[in-house]
Short mmCIF file of C-alpha atoms (C1' of nucleotides) in Angstrom, two decimals:
data_model
loop_
_atom_site.label_atom_id
_atom_site.label_comp_id
_atom_site.label_asym_id
_atom_site.label_seq_id
_atom_site.Cartn_x
_atom_site.Cartn_y
_atom_site.Cartn_z
CA MET A 1 3.07 16.28 25.04
CA ALA A 2 0.85 18.52 22.81
CA LEU A 3 -2.87 17.78 22.56
CA GLN A 4 -3.68 14.92 19.91
CA PRO A 5 -6.79 14.85 17.81
CA ILE A 6 -9.06 11.69 18.83
CA ALA A 7 -8.29 8.73 16.80
CA ARG A 8 -11.57 7.49 15.43
CA LYS A 9 -11.12 4.08 13.89
CA SER A 10 -13.94 2.73 12.01
CA LEU A 11 -15.06 -0.86 12.62
CA SER A 12 -13.37 -2.13 9.36
CA ASP A 13 -10.18 -0.38 10.69
CA ASP A 14 -10.62 -2.42 13.59
CA VAL A 15 -11.26 -5.64 11.79
CA TYR A 16 -8.37 -4.94 9.57
CA GLU A 17 -5.86 -4.59 12.43
CA GLN A 18 -7.03 -7.64 14.08
CA LEU A 19 -6.78 -9.78 10.84
CA THR A 20 -3.45 -8.56 10.21
CA THR A 21 -2.15 -9.10 13.65
CA GLU A 22 -3.48 -12.93 13.44
CA ILE A 23 -1.64 -13.22 10.18
CA VAL A 24 1.66 -11.67 11.14
CA GLU A 25 1.70 -13.43 14.32
CA GLY A 26 1.04 -16.73 12.49
CA ARG A 27 -2.29 -17.82 13.73
CA PHE A 28 -3.43 -17.82 10.11
CA GLU A 29 -0.64 -19.46 8.50
CA ALA A 30 0.31 -18.98 4.72
CA GLY A 31 -1.83 -21.36 2.58
CA ALA A 32 -4.55 -21.50 5.08
CA THR A 33 -8.09 -20.08 4.37
CA LEU A 34 -9.67 -17.21 6.35
CA PRO A 35 -12.88 -17.98 8.09
CA SER A 36 -15.79 -17.23 5.67
CA GLU A 37 -16.96 -13.64 5.65
CA ARG A 38 -20.28 -14.55 7.22
CA GLU A 39 -18.34 -16.35 10.05
CA LEU A 40 -15.94 -13.51 10.76
CA ALA A 41 -18.99 -11.22 10.86
CA GLU A 42 -20.53 -13.42 13.27
CA ALA A 43 -17.65 -13.90 15.49
CA LEU A 44 -16.75 -10.34 15.51
CA GLN A 45 -20.08 -9.07 15.78
CA VAL A 46 -20.12 -6.93 12.86
CA ASN A 47 -21.97 -6.50 9.57
CA ARG A 48 -20.54 -8.47 6.68
CA GLY A 49 -19.63 -5.20 4.78
CA ALA A 50 -17.29 -4.08 7.37
CA ILE A 51 -15.65 -7.54 7.18
CA ARG A 52 -15.35 -7.08 3.08
CA GLU A 53 -13.83 -3.65 3.47
CA ALA A 54 -11.19 -5.02 5.80
CA VAL A 55 -10.65 -8.35 3.78
CA ARG A 56 -10.29 -6.09 0.51
CA ARG A 57 -7.38 -3.94 2.02
CA LEU A 58 -5.83 -7.25 3.15
CA GLY A 59 -5.95 -8.24 -0.41
CA GLN A 60 -4.39 -4.97 -1.35
CA ALA A 61 -1.75 -5.13 1.03
CA GLY A 62 -0.68 -8.52 -0.27
CA LEU A 63 -1.74 -10.52 2.76
CA VAL A 64 -4.59 -12.57 1.03
CA ASP A 65 -5.66 -13.82 -2.23
CA SER A 66 -9.48 -13.69 -2.68
CA ARG A 67 -11.21 -16.15 -4.94
CA HIS A 68 -14.88 -16.11 -5.56
CA GLY A 69 -16.49 -19.32 -4.44
CA SER A 70 -13.43 -20.46 -2.70
CA GLY A 71 -12.61 -18.07 0.07
CA HIS A 72 -9.81 -15.80 1.28
CA HIS A 73 -6.44 -17.47 1.14
CA VAL A 74 -3.67 -16.40 3.26
CA LEU A 75 -0.25 -15.49 1.72
CA ASP A 76 3.28 -15.20 3.08
CA TYR A 77 3.34 -11.59 3.64
CA ARG A 78 7.11 -11.63 3.56
CA ARG A 79 6.90 -12.54 -0.15
CA ALA A 80 3.92 -10.82 -1.16
CA ALA A 81 3.37 -7.52 0.99
CA GLY A 82 4.94 -4.28 -0.17
CA LEU A 83 6.93 -1.64 1.66
CA ASP A 84 3.71 -0.04 2.77
CA PHE A 85 3.19 -2.94 5.18
CA LEU A 86 6.26 -2.01 7.15
CA PRO A 87 4.77 0.03 9.62
CA ARG A 88 2.64 -2.68 10.65
CA LEU A 89 5.68 -4.77 11.43
CA LEU A 90 7.26 -2.34 13.92
CA PHE A 91 5.38 -3.44 16.99
CA ARG A 92 5.13 -6.96 18.06
CA ALA A 93 2.35 -8.83 20.00
CA ASP A 94 3.51 -7.68 23.45
CA GLY A 95 3.64 -3.90 22.05
CA ASP A 96 7.57 -3.91 22.08
CA VAL A 97 9.31 -2.20 19.00
CA ASP A 98 10.79 -4.84 16.99
CA LEU A 99 14.45 -3.94 16.67
CA ASP A 100 15.34 -5.79 13.57
CA THR A 101 12.75 -3.50 11.66
CA VAL A 102 14.17 -0.55 13.27
CA ARG A 103 17.62 -1.71 12.16
CA GLY A 104 16.47 -2.72 8.63
CA VAL A 105 14.87 0.80 8.13
CA LEU A 106 18.19 2.62 8.95
CA GLU A 107 20.30 0.08 6.86
CA MET A 108 17.89 0.89 3.77
CA ARG A 109 18.35 4.60 4.60
CA SER A 110 21.93 4.49 4.43
CA ALA A 111 21.71 2.66 1.31
CA LEU A 112 19.38 5.20 -0.44
CA GLY A 113 20.31 8.33 1.35
CA PRO A 114 23.66 8.86 -0.48
CA ASP A 115 22.04 8.08 -3.92
CA VAL A 116 19.18 10.51 -3.19
CA ALA A 117 21.77 13.44 -2.41
CA ARG A 118 23.86 12.14 -5.59
CA ALA A 119 20.49 12.61 -7.66
CA ALA A 120 19.52 15.97 -6.31
CA ALA A 121 22.75 17.23 -6.82
CA SER A 122 22.27 16.71 -10.45
CA ARG A 123 18.69 17.59 -10.82
CA ARG A 124 17.59 20.11 -8.27
CA ASP A 125 16.12 23.31 -9.35
CA ASP A 126 16.49 26.61 -7.64
CA ALA A 127 13.74 26.84 -5.60
CA GLN A 128 14.49 23.58 -3.85
CA LEU A 129 18.08 24.68 -3.46
CA ALA A 130 16.86 27.84 -1.72
CA GLU A 131 14.57 25.78 0.50
CA LEU A 132 17.62 23.37 1.52
CA HIS A 133 19.57 26.32 2.74
CA ARG A 134 16.48 27.94 4.46
CA LEU A 135 16.20 24.56 6.30
CA CYS A 136 19.84 24.69 7.12
CA ALA A 137 19.53 28.30 8.68
CA ALA A 138 16.44 27.28 10.53
CA HIS A 139 18.07 24.09 11.88
CA ALA A 140 21.18 26.00 13.03
CA ALA A 141 18.96 28.67 14.69
CA ALA A 142 17.08 25.62 16.58
CA ALA A 143 20.03 24.48 18.42
CA GLU A 144 19.13 23.29 21.86
CA ASP A 145 15.77 22.07 20.56
CA LEU A 146 16.33 18.41 19.47
CA GLY A 147 12.61 18.10 18.68
CA GLU A 148 12.36 20.96 16.51
CA GLN A 149 15.69 20.01 14.83
CA GLN A 150 14.48 16.56 14.20
CA LEU A 151 11.45 17.86 12.31
CA LEU A 152 13.70 20.11 10.35
CA ALA A 153 16.02 17.31 9.34
CA ILE A 154 13.06 15.44 8.25
CA ALA A 155 11.90 18.48 6.14
CA PHE A 156 15.55 18.65 4.69
CA TRP A 157 15.24 15.10 3.43
CA ASP A 158 11.68 15.73 2.28
CA VAL A 159 13.26 18.48 -0.17
CA LEU A 160 16.26 16.44 -1.26
CA VAL A 161 14.02 13.64 -1.99
CA ASP A 162 11.91 15.72 -4.13
CA ALA A 163 15.08 17.13 -5.87
CA SER A 164 16.21 13.72 -6.78
CA GLY A 165 13.46 13.71 -9.30
CA ASN A 166 12.97 10.08 -8.97
CA ILE A 167 9.20 8.94 -8.07
CA ALA A 168 10.30 5.73 -6.66
CA TYR A 169 12.70 7.43 -4.05
CA ARG A 170 9.60 9.87 -3.43
CA LEU A 171 7.36 6.84 -2.52
CA ALA A 172 9.95 4.71 -0.69
CA TYR A 173 10.74 7.69 1.59
CA ASN A 174 7.00 8.09 2.24
CA SER A 175 6.83 4.60 3.33
CA LEU A 176 9.97 4.76 5.64
CA ARG A 177 8.76 8.08 6.98
CA GLN A 178 5.54 6.47 8.19
CA VAL A 179 7.74 3.99 10.19
CA TYR A 180 9.81 6.79 11.47
CA GLU A 181 6.82 9.07 12.62
CA THR A 182 5.59 5.90 14.72
CA VAL A 183 8.74 6.16 16.92
CA ARG A 184 9.94 9.54 16.12
CA GLU A 185 9.80 11.14 19.68
CA ALA A 186 11.08 7.67 21.14
CA VAL A 187 14.17 7.69 19.07
CA ALA A 188 15.38 11.37 19.07
CA GLN A 189 17.89 10.98 21.65
CA VAL A 190 19.43 7.94 19.99
CA LEU A 191 19.54 9.76 16.81
CA ALA A 192 20.76 12.89 18.43
CA ASP A 193 24.32 12.78 16.78
CA GLU A 194 22.76 12.85 13.29
CA ILE A 195 19.90 15.16 14.24
CA VAL A 196 22.06 17.96 15.54
CA ASP A 197 24.85 17.61 12.80
CA ASN A 198 24.19 21.13 11.08
CA ALA A 199 27.63 20.96 9.54
CA ARG A 200 26.76 18.08 7.22
CA MET A 201 23.53 19.38 6.46
CA ARG A 202 25.20 22.49 5.19
CA GLN A 203 27.59 20.44 3.46
CA ILE A 204 25.21 18.59 1.53
CA ALA A 205 23.47 21.64 0.56
CA ALA A 206 26.58 23.31 -0.74
CA ALA A 207 27.30 20.24 -2.62
CA VAL A 208 23.81 20.11 -4.23
CA ARG A 209 24.11 23.99 -4.84
CA ASP A 210 27.56 23.18 -6.74
CA ALA A 211 26.10 20.15 -8.37
CA ASP A 212 28.79 18.32 -6.98
CA ALA A 213 27.03 14.83 -6.76
CA THR A 214 30.12 12.88 -5.52
CA THR A 215 30.55 14.97 -2.13
CA ALA A 216 26.83 15.14 -1.64
CA ALA A 217 26.66 11.37 -1.83
CA GLU A 218 29.62 11.03 0.60
CA VAL A 219 28.48 13.46 3.16
CA ALA A 220 25.01 11.98 3.22
CA ARG A 221 26.35 8.76 3.78
CA ALA A 222 28.23 9.91 6.53
CA LEU A 223 25.08 11.58 8.11
CA CYS A 224 23.02 8.57 7.81
CA GLU A 225 25.88 6.47 9.57
CA ARG A 226 25.85 8.82 12.33
CA GLY A 227 22.29 7.97 13.05
CA ARG A 228 23.03 4.26 12.55
CA ARG A 229 25.95 4.19 14.90
CA GLY A 230 23.79 5.95 17.48
CA LEU A 231 21.20 3.23 17.25
CA GLU A 232 23.74 0.21 17.40
CA THR A 233 25.32 1.94 20.67
CA ALA A 234 21.89 2.26 22.14
CA LEU A 235 21.06 -1.44 21.27
CA SER A 236 24.51 -2.56 22.55
CA LEU A 237 23.75 -1.07 25.93
CA PHE A 238 20.41 -2.71 25.93
CA ASP A 239 22.07 -6.09 25.37
CA ASP A 240 24.28 -5.61 28.39
CA ALA A 241 21.34 -5.05 30.67
CA MET B 1 2.45 -17.22 -25.29
CA ALA B 2 1.45 -19.93 -22.73
CA LEU B 3 -2.25 -19.96 -21.87
CA GLN B 4 -3.01 -17.50 -19.08
CA PRO B 5 -5.66 -17.77 -16.19
CA ILE B 6 -8.64 -15.52 -16.94
CA ALA B 7 -8.29 -12.11 -15.09
CA ARG B 8 -11.51 -11.53 -13.30
CA LYS B 9 -12.08 -8.01 -11.82
CA SER B 10 -14.78 -7.23 -9.49
CA LEU B 11 -16.71 -4.09 -9.54
CA SER B 12 -14.86 -2.41 -6.89
CA ASP B 13 -11.62 -3.26 -8.59
CA ASP B 14 -12.70 -1.47 -11.41
CA VAL B 15 -13.87 1.63 -9.39
CA TYR B 16 -10.58 1.77 -7.62
CA GLU B 17 -8.78 1.65 -10.97
CA GLN B 18 -10.87 4.51 -12.28
CA LEU B 19 -10.62 6.42 -9.35
CA THR B 20 -6.87 6.21 -9.10
CA THR B 21 -6.37 7.11 -12.72
CA GLU B 22 -8.71 10.16 -12.13
CA ILE B 23 -6.74 11.12 -9.37
CA VAL B 24 -3.20 10.66 -10.79
CA GLU B 25 -4.03 12.34 -13.85
CA GLY B 26 -5.26 15.47 -11.97
CA ARG B 27 -8.91 15.44 -12.75
CA PHE B 28 -9.41 15.19 -8.85
CA GLU B 29 -6.84 17.71 -7.64
CA ALA B 30 -5.19 17.45 -4.14
CA GLY B 31 -7.39 19.34 -1.73
CA ALA B 32 -10.57 18.56 -3.80
CA THR B 33 -13.43 16.53 -2.38
CA LEU B 34 -14.43 13.40 -4.14
CA PRO B 35 -18.23 13.23 -5.12
CA SER B 36 -20.28 11.59 -2.40
CA GLU B 37 -20.51 7.78 -2.26
CA ARG B 38 -24.07 8.13 -3.26
CA GLU B 39 -23.24 10.22 -6.23
CA LEU B 40 -20.37 7.88 -7.42
CA ALA B 41 -22.76 4.99 -7.05
CA GLU B 42 -25.28 6.60 -9.25
CA ALA B 43 -22.76 7.73 -11.80
CA LEU B 44 -21.02 4.46 -12.03
CA GLN B 45 -23.97 2.53 -11.83
CA VAL B 46 -23.01 0.32 -8.95
CA ASN B 47 -24.10 -0.25 -5.36
CA ARG B 48 -22.61 1.89 -2.65
CA GLY B 49 -20.78 -1.02 -1.05
CA ALA B 50 -18.59 -1.38 -4.12
CA ILE B 51 -18.07 2.55 -4.05
CA ARG B 52 -16.86 2.02 -0.25
CA GLU B 53 -14.70 -0.94 -0.82
CA ALA B 54 -12.78 0.97 -3.62
CA VAL B 55 -12.64 4.32 -1.55
CA ARG B 56 -11.30 2.39 1.44
CA ARG B 57 -8.45 1.15 -0.60
CA LEU B 58 -7.88 4.69 -1.84
CA GLY B 59 -7.40 5.55 1.81
CA GLN B 60 -5.14 2.91 2.62
CA ALA B 61 -2.94 3.83 -0.39
CA GLY B 62 -2.59 7.12 0.54
CA LEU B 63 -4.83 8.90 -2.12
CA VAL B 64 -7.68 10.27 -0.16
CA ASP B 65 -8.36 11.22 3.64
CA SER B 66 -12.02 10.08 4.73
CA ARG B 67 -13.82 12.17 7.21
CA HIS B 68 -17.16 11.35 8.66
CA GLY B 69 -19.80 13.69 7.55
CA SER B 70 -17.36 15.77 5.62
CA GLY B 71 -16.45 13.60 2.43
CA HIS B 72 -13.31 11.78 0.97
CA HIS B 73 -10.71 14.37 0.62
CA VAL B 74 -7.90 14.09 -2.23
CA LEU B 75 -4.38 14.00 -1.15
CA ASP B 76 -1.31 14.74 -2.93
CA TYR B 77 -0.45 11.08 -3.91
CA ARG B 78 3.27 12.07 -4.45
CA ARG B 79 3.57 13.06 -0.72
CA ALA B 80 1.08 10.48 0.94
CA ALA B 81 1.32 7.32 -1.19
CA GLY B 82 3.93 4.48 -0.50
CA LEU B 83 5.90 2.42 -2.65
CA ASP B 84 3.09 -0.02 -3.17
CA PHE B 85 1.51 2.55 -5.38
CA LEU B 86 4.49 2.68 -7.82
CA PRO B 87 2.88 -0.03 -10.14
CA ARG B 88 0.03 2.38 -10.79
CA LEU B 89 2.02 5.09 -12.02
CA LEU B 90 4.01 2.98 -14.63
CA PHE B 91 1.45 3.32 -17.23
CA ARG B 92 0.10 6.91 -18.42
CA ALA B 93 -3.17 7.78 -19.75
CA ASP B 94 -2.44 6.85 -23.47
CA GLY B 95 -1.30 3.46 -22.14
CA ASP B 96 2.32 4.21 -22.79
CA VAL B 97 4.97 3.18 -20.42
CA ASP B 98 6.36 6.21 -18.36
CA LEU B 99 9.92 6.07 -18.76
CA ASP B 100 10.76 8.30 -15.90
CA THR B 101 9.04 5.66 -13.68
CA VAL B 102 11.24 2.69 -15.18
CA ARG B 103 14.49 4.79 -14.84
CA GLY B 104 13.72 5.53 -11.28
CA VAL B 105 13.02 1.94 -10.54
CA LEU B 106 16.31 0.95 -12.15
CA GLU B 107 18.12 3.85 -10.18
CA MET B 108 16.63 2.65 -6.83
CA ARG B 109 17.75 -0.74 -7.62
CA SER B 110 21.29 0.28 -8.26
CA ALA B 111 21.20 1.92 -4.97
CA LEU B 112 19.86 -0.90 -3.00
CA GLY B 113 21.40 -3.93 -4.87
CA PRO B 114 24.88 -3.44 -3.83
CA ASP B 115 23.79 -3.24 -0.20
CA VAL B 116 21.49 -6.23 -0.40
CA ALA B 117 24.54 -8.15 -1.56
CA ARG B 118 26.61 -6.81 1.25
CA ALA B 119 24.30 -7.66 4.01
CA ALA B 120 23.76 -11.08 2.39
CA ALA B 121 27.40 -11.75 2.55
CA SER B 122 27.38 -11.22 6.22
CA ARG B 123 24.27 -12.80 7.15
CA ARG B 124 23.35 -15.88 4.91
CA ASP B 125 23.02 -19.12 6.04
CA ASP B 126 23.96 -22.32 4.34
CA ALA B 127 20.66 -23.16 2.63
CA GLN B 128 20.52 -19.87 0.94
CA LEU B 129 24.07 -20.23 -0.23
CA ALA B 130 23.47 -23.57 -1.55
CA GLU B 131 20.40 -22.04 -3.50
CA LEU B 132 22.56 -19.31 -4.82
CA HIS B 133 24.89 -21.58 -6.41
CA ARG B 134 22.20 -23.93 -7.62
CA LEU B 135 20.60 -21.05 -9.47
CA CYS B 136 24.06 -19.88 -10.91
CA ALA B 137 24.21 -23.42 -12.46
CA ALA B 138 20.81 -23.35 -13.79
CA HIS B 139 21.26 -19.94 -15.23
CA ALA B 140 24.43 -21.29 -16.96
CA ALA B 141 22.37 -24.16 -18.39
CA ALA B 142 19.81 -21.87 -19.77
CA ALA B 143 22.03 -19.99 -21.98
CA GLU B 144 20.37 -19.10 -25.20
CA ASP B 145 17.01 -18.73 -23.36
CA LEU B 146 16.74 -15.15 -22.44
CA GLY B 147 13.38 -15.33 -20.87
CA GLU B 148 14.29 -18.26 -18.48
CA GLN B 149 17.66 -16.63 -17.53
CA GLN B 150 15.50 -13.42 -16.70
CA LEU B 151 13.33 -15.59 -14.53
CA LEU B 152 16.35 -17.24 -12.90
CA ALA B 153 18.03 -13.79 -12.29
CA ILE B 154 14.96 -12.80 -10.63
CA ALA B 155 15.10 -15.85 -8.33
CA PHE B 156 18.78 -15.41 -7.50
CA TRP B 157 17.97 -11.77 -6.26
CA ASP B 158 15.03 -13.11 -4.38
CA VAL B 159 17.29 -15.55 -2.53
CA LEU B 160 19.95 -12.58 -1.92
CA VAL B 161 17.16 -10.39 -0.59
CA ASP B 162 16.16 -13.12 1.92
CA ALA B 163 19.74 -13.59 2.85
CA SER B 164 20.21 -9.89 3.67
CA GLY B 165 18.05 -10.56 6.62
CA ASN B 166 16.45 -7.20 6.45
CA ILE B 167 12.57 -7.02 6.41
CA ALA B 168 12.50 -3.64 4.82
CA TYR B 169 14.63 -4.72 2.00
CA ARG B 170 12.34 -7.78 1.44
CA LEU B 171 9.24 -5.60 1.22
CA ALA B 172 10.73 -2.87 -0.96
CA TYR B 173 12.03 -5.67 -3.34
CA ASN B 174 8.48 -7.07 -3.36
CA SER B 175 7.34 -3.61 -4.53
CA LEU B 176 9.75 -3.09 -6.97
CA ARG B 177 9.36 -6.54 -8.33
CA GLN B 178 5.48 -5.77 -8.91
CA VAL B 179 6.68 -3.07 -11.27
CA TYR B 180 9.17 -5.21 -12.98
CA GLU B 181 6.76 -8.13 -13.59
CA THR B 182 4.24 -5.70 -15.27
CA VAL B 183 7.04 -5.00 -17.90
CA ARG B 184 9.24 -8.09 -17.61
CA GLU B 185 8.96 -9.62 -21.14
CA ALA B 186 9.03 -6.15 -22.87
CA VAL B 187 12.36 -5.11 -21.19
CA ALA B 188 14.10 -8.55 -21.47
CA GLN B 189 16.07 -7.41 -24.57
CA VAL B 190 16.98 -3.96 -22.94
CA LEU B 191 18.40 -5.64 -19.84
CA ALA B 192 19.92 -8.39 -22.00
CA ASP B 193 23.30 -7.63 -21.05
CA GLU B 194 22.77 -7.80 -17.24
CA ILE B 195 20.43 -10.82 -17.53
CA VAL B 196 22.95 -13.05 -19.29
CA ASP B 197 25.76 -12.06 -17.23
CA ASN B 198 26.37 -15.36 -15.41
CA ALA B 199 30.02 -14.56 -14.69
CA ARG B 200 28.89 -11.71 -12.23
CA MET B 201 26.20 -14.03 -10.54
CA ARG B 202 28.76 -16.50 -9.78
CA GLN B 203 31.23 -13.83 -8.27
CA ILE B 204 28.41 -12.74 -6.11
CA ALA B 205 27.76 -16.01 -5.02
CA ALA B 206 31.24 -16.87 -4.30
CA ALA B 207 31.60 -13.43 -2.47
CA VAL B 208 28.49 -14.37 -0.26
CA ARG B 209 29.98 -17.78 0.23
CA ASP B 210 33.46 -16.20 1.38
CA ALA B 211 31.67 -13.48 3.61
CA ASP B 212 33.31 -10.97 1.35
CA ALA B 213 30.88 -8.03 1.63
CA THR B 214 33.03 -5.60 -0.18
CA THR B 215 33.44 -7.84 -3.12
CA ALA B 216 29.77 -8.72 -3.26
CA ALA B 217 28.54 -5.16 -3.00
CA GLU B 218 31.06 -4.28 -5.76
CA VAL B 219 29.98 -6.98 -8.35
CA ALA B 220 26.28 -6.36 -7.49
CA ARG B 221 26.75 -2.67 -8.31
CA ALA B 222 28.37 -3.52 -11.43
CA LEU B 223 25.75 -5.81 -12.51
CA CYS B 224 22.80 -3.30 -11.78
CA GLU B 225 24.73 -0.92 -13.72
CA ARG B 226 24.89 -3.13 -16.78
CA GLY B 227 21.03 -3.25 -16.90
CA ARG B 228 20.93 0.45 -16.31
CA ARG B 229 23.34 1.23 -19.02
CA GLY B 230 21.16 -1.13 -21.42
CA LEU B 231 17.98 0.87 -20.67
CA GLU B 232 19.75 4.33 -21.09
CA THR B 233 21.25 3.14 -24.34
CA ALA B 234 17.67 2.15 -25.69
CA LEU B 235 16.16 5.29 -24.43
CA SER B 236 18.92 7.37 -26.33
CA LEU B 237 18.05 5.56 -29.56
CA PHE B 238 14.42 6.42 -28.65
CA ASP B 239 15.07 9.88 -28.64
CA ASP B 240 16.87 9.96 -31.93
CA ALA B 241 13.94 8.52 -33.69
"C1'" DC C 1 -25.47 44.71 11.38
"C1'" DG C 2 -22.89 40.74 13.35
"C1'" DA C 3 -22.28 36.98 16.37
"C1'" DA C 4 -24.29 33.20 18.57
"C1'" DA C 5 -27.41 29.56 18.60
"C1'" DG C 6 -30.10 26.20 16.38
"C1'" DA C 7 -32.44 23.60 12.54
"C1'" DA C 8 -31.86 21.37 8.09
"C1'" DA C 9 -29.26 19.18 4.71
"C1'" DT C 10 -25.41 16.51 3.40
"C1'" DT C 11 -22.20 12.79 3.94
"C1'" DG C 12 -19.61 8.86 5.70
"C1'" DG C 13 -20.72 4.83 8.82
"C1'" DT C 14 -23.11 0.71 10.21
"C1'" DC C 15 -26.70 -2.86 9.61
"C1'" DA C 16 -30.00 -6.52 7.75
"C1'" DT C 17 -31.60 -9.19 4.09
"C1'" DA C 18 -31.83 -10.93 -0.17
"C1'" DC C 19 -30.09 -13.07 -4.41
"C1'" DC C 20 -26.49 -13.92 -7.97
"C1'" DA C 21 -22.01 -16.05 -9.42
"C1'" DC C 22 -18.42 -19.24 -8.80
"C1'" DT C 23 -15.74 -23.10 -6.68
"C1'" DT C 24 -15.69 -27.43 -4.62
"C1'" DG C 25 -16.68 -32.08 -3.84
"C1'" DA C 26 -19.57 -36.01 -3.93
"C1'" DC C 27 -22.09 -38.92 -6.71
"C1'" DC C 28 -23.51 -41.00 -10.86
"C1'" DA C 29 -23.41 -42.61 -15.97
"C1'" DG C 30 -20.86 -43.50 -19.82
"C1'" DC D 1 -11.10 -42.95 -16.00
"C1'" DT D 2 -13.76 -39.31 -18.24
"C1'" DG D 3 -17.22 -36.21 -18.10
"C1'" DG D 4 -21.74 -34.69 -16.34
"C1'" DT D 5 -25.00 -33.30 -12.70
"C1'" DC D 6 -26.24 -31.81 -8.29
"C1'" DA D 7 -26.04 -29.55 -3.82
"C1'" DA D 8 -23.72 -26.98 -0.49
"C1'" DG D 9 -20.64 -23.24 0.76
"C1'" DT D 10 -18.25 -18.91 -0.23
"C1'" DG D 11 -17.37 -14.35 -2.36
"C1'" DG D 12 -20.01 -10.76 -5.24
"C1'" DT D 13 -23.71 -7.50 -5.61
"C1'" DA D 14 -28.02 -4.97 -4.67
"C1'" DT D 15 -31.68 -2.46 -1.87
"C1'" DG D 16 -32.99 0.14 1.83
"C1'" DA D 17 -32.91 1.84 5.73
"C1'" DC D 18 -30.94 4.14 9.85
"C1'" DC D 19 -27.05 6.31 12.76
"C1'" DA D 20 -23.59 9.75 13.43
"C1'" DA D 21 -20.38 13.56 12.15
"C1'" DT D 22 -20.04 17.73 9.73
"C1'" DT D 23 -21.43 21.51 7.26
"C1'" DT D 24 -24.48 24.94 5.50
"C1'" DC D 25 -28.48 27.82 6.18
"C1'" DT D 26 -31.57 30.00 8.97
"C1'" DT D 27 -33.17 32.12 12.90
"C1'" DT D 28 -32.63 34.86 16.86
"C1'" DC D 29 -30.63 38.23 19.70
"C1'" DG D 30 -27.57 41.75 21.48
#
DNA sequence: CGAAAGAAATTGGTCATACCACTTGACCAG
DNA sequence: CTGGTCAAGTGGTATGACCAATTTCTTTCG
């Protein structure tokens, strides 16, 4: 593996992680009140400012509701958190990947992907079209290198999402991608069938070029389903073991 | 209008809003560096802690990248922000609603809604099923009261999303709903065709009961499309004016 | 002159302490 | 039962200081 920049985490990052973990794992139940900022500062041996920065972020993420004079009240993250919080649910307490979350992400991608391609076919501009074809060619040239093809496939979807001209798709894609990046290398083999499918990438690019929304959506659906089947196959082998 | 709780916003909330506005409207371009915390504190006449709380949230939202000793660097929110940031893009500088964002949200809903219904049909439990039917009945009883029917329709989808058993759908729904809530009353008339469609709600509930995923998805698609057509019709009238 | 080394300035990160503003609950007067 | 008062607890804001990483400028030396 290539060298990685050293991950520096500030104190409040650490506090944030600890608190989210406690909440997700139910040690602070919905409806409960967080310990006071002063108590948390004492317990975690950090300054109150660090606690406040972390709790503010909890509020933004939709995990707590802060009320002046009353305290920080824990919410049900399933009802109040947004898609940005999904990466935080990918790993469970024991460090294992939560497979239901992975399944959910792929299911959502299968629902969105076709419509992204459909929209891109009707709204793409020439620069995006050219970039799609360039990526298809690079992808073909990178055969035998799964990791590289995976990155190119990501870049391909990135352009497609841009071409869809839908800011909601753009932001949702960013959120899902954050989950994907976390486990990218680990799932490369599982998704290999999809990742190496240069033919379908080209078909999508061609359909987008021809403004053939129906074909673009249909091929995108088939492409996403390949990855999904790959995962289900891997999981079924897992269950047998 | 019913009495509303008084909205209190803290200083850091205000700072956060101002900074997001500046970034979204391009006065701080991607790649640029934010003024130092000390400068911001001086300029906005608040203490540095309030600035830090706000900037931390910018970092969590994906708008800036903070580097010790270097500064807070502005990112391209279109590429780095997640779906949680969508509500912040709903209103433009002049206070008008950004119609492209509304279009995008409805488009995304049309893509997800059918798959949510499909998944719900295969995974729902009895309690969720009963709740769906209860909401259908209440919705029928609330005819003539568009606002009430709108709330019941939201509750209906809420249960459906739960029943889908997909945490990604759950969180994405939460994000989209935050956008919807912001303009809920304003768009009730525009989406009226969908909101009053008790027949399709019942069809979905029935299909979910019968574990008929295909029908559930198909009817959900038709239902979402009604709302979308309502918006497009309203917008076309708008363009003529 | 140019590159390397070092010093200074700038910036984010952390800390301690104080005080203000709001909420809550207990108690009391009407 | 209502409304008022009060004290304790909690979040919100403010200062001022110092640490740590980075950037910029200056100096030094080949």
